[in-house]
């Protein structure tokens, strides 16, 4: 692109035209803001930019729009779109192919050639302008390797967190004439909250390109990688308010085993037909998680397991069956209840087709059992319920079939459909695995949030009317406990923690581990010891000459204790200093370099002594590794589940939790709320009050509850604290009412903000009357309109009188000036006074 006035890409980025974006297909405001924010960042020459948009809000389409503008208006040479799973690449490829620029007769891919690098022999042509691939395949191109074909057994190492045969090493990246550093002007990272910039960061940093991240759930390392340059933010709550996403309800299913665990007895009692009681030794199945090989094991002792061990160490057949049957039995009565006429009670619409449902399982073995129980519960064939996982033959086709075929009603997955995959017809998510990571849960939840046209929904679910919500069926308490942020595989300020195998192999090579590594080894062995059975512990003890694993761990803990090491160094320094400084100058307190060296050697000897069993005993290392690799899960077919509690989480229940958590948050931030109270009492300008509120809400970030003004207002309405029927679309005035109520500013009672403004106007008029100031009927009418503006926006100005519909209809600011002309205060002074007296 030849532009004398802007010869370089950087210059052209500062001169992007301000034109309407895609007038033929209306962009959401959030998409428009994202593109404008990105272009402002690029104009400022920021190398990295982060776009946060709620799942289902059109992140990919936003980038397709942005790509077109950068290619056409900025003369960009090539755009790279990085995904971490092949099926997400297919979706992105289709999004680019479907895009028709508003001012062109050609689709985008004909004007700017599009290439999806997926096959083993895929190559890049000079003419390719938009490239889609995974970072592992990009690395293969840089290193002249041949990646496997998609769908092959090896292919999973070339997507997600796959290592592509690297093992523990980081990818080495050297100059490649096939793909030089300037091959791309822009790199877009889809789902950038994951580890694509962790171990694979050297590949990204090889290229001299602007990097743009897309995610619905940024975490700490995401912000760090993108240099805290958040150019646009659009939350799930905002997307629901804008009807870009649908809201959700929660339905809980809880059983006795889910809550309390159970016990597999060593002896089982059976009653024969003649009434005699016979006691027999309990025999249970143990199944290898990976190979599915099963063998039978006789219980020697009672095996009591907790709820936390369910589906981790023990799988209960009865628990899975009870949950699935409860889900089936309540599906059309409570989860998707019939629609009734509110006046007559007559049933208007009753659903009978199972909504498209996605079940999240804990493991592949767990998923297999769930699929079997679903088919048994519905007496259905193989196509009714599918398991879709990385081990599924052609998983991309399976996802497509689930999306489009009406025959398939339920899919079970561990994590493959948890993020990124677009299945708009999903109306139900069943959590049969717990999730403690906020970002992962939000991604999983987002599978159900996507909107769909009613006619498209009925194409796969014939008796559905429309999708105005989805339901989370929570069978494990995932919606009830606090979430935490995901810990990245590699943090900027922390090295990657080595695995147990890596630490033991280092011992095998005779290496003396660092203090940090010794501490890590102690921690890993301690956790391992807590889940080993007696047979495994006896084997380990036999490899140590009779020493218990707990004793070895204690030695490691003591050896890595910084206080103990400091005392060792201190004792050696004192001894060596005394001997070496006896003839030195009086008053010398410093130890010699030789003394320092001796102290360090002594500290190393402490570490070496603790590590000696792991260095010298091969049998011990192998016994520990074998124990760590234990893949057996016990199948509890003895326990009978029951005591089912199944209920929808009502608006009142959710509101109670929101208000309780909010009040606890206020108690923890007393200083901030005390300052806000003072600002209210002193009637400070709205800008000051707003800044303090924004600062407080800024402290509420994941993994905590993410409160917004709308959420708080809805909770106060649902609890009957706020006396109004309007639950949604709350703004600043409603939030001010909530805050004033909690700060006990209105006699401890809730007062609608409109009432507060009305009271202030009456008090102000009384003071004017006392001062001898009177108003005409028309002037009083205008004062009432001004109060109405304040009640809806918490402030008033001359411009607001022209923007507010009622005021504008009466002549706006121009008429206000005429009506109040010639008074003691000018119209401008009066409007400023009313803003101070009535607002905030």
mmCIF file of C-alpha atoms in Angstrom, residues 251-255 319-331 333-335 377-378 473 644-647:
data_model
loop_
_atom_site.group_PDB
_atom_site.id
_atom_site.type_symbol
_atom_site.label_atom_id
_atom_site.label_comp_id
_atom_site.label_asym_id
_atom_site.label_seq_id
_atom_site.Cartn_x
_atom_site.Cartn_y
_atom_site.Cartn_z
ATOM 1 C CA UNK A 251 -31.110 -26.312 40.065
ATOM 2 C CA UNK A 252 -29.396 -28.349 42.788
ATOM 3 C CA UNK A 253 -29.377 -32.121 43.151
ATOM 4 C CA UNK A 254 -27.738 -33.403 46.310
ATOM 5 C CA UNK A 255 -27.558 -37.001 47.565
ATOM 6 C CA UNK A 319 -24.587 -42.156 43.341
ATOM 7 C CA UNK A 320 -24.295 -41.670 39.573
ATOM 8 C CA UNK A 321 -27.528 -43.560 38.970
ATOM 9 C CA UNK A 322 -29.409 -41.589 41.617
ATOM 10 C CA UNK A 323 -28.279 -38.240 40.175
ATOM 11 C CA UNK A 324 -29.182 -39.203 36.592
ATOM 12 C CA UNK A 325 -32.577 -40.610 37.563
ATOM 13 C CA UNK A 326 -33.385 -37.528 39.644
ATOM 14 C CA UNK A 327 -32.416 -35.323 36.700
ATOM 15 C CA UNK A 328 -34.683 -37.361 34.418
ATOM 16 C CA UNK A 329 -37.625 -37.353 36.831
ATOM 17 C CA UNK A 330 -37.500 -33.601 37.554
ATOM 18 C CA UNK A 331 -36.589 -32.430 34.043
ATOM 19 C CA UNK A 333 -41.666 -30.752 36.198
ATOM 20 C CA UNK A 334 -39.131 -28.512 37.957
ATOM 21 C CA UNK A 335 -36.052 -27.883 35.784
ATOM 22 C CA UNK A 377 -32.433 -44.146 32.446
ATOM 23 C CA UNK A 378 -34.010 -43.131 29.133
ATOM 24 C CA UNK A 473 -27.896 -28.428 37.292
ATOM 25 C CA UNK A 644 -32.064 -36.775 47.618
ATOM 26 C CA UNK A 645 -32.484 -33.032 47.939
ATOM 27 C CA UNK A 646 -33.505 -31.519 44.622
ATOM 28 C CA UNK A 647 -34.586 -27.908 44.335
#
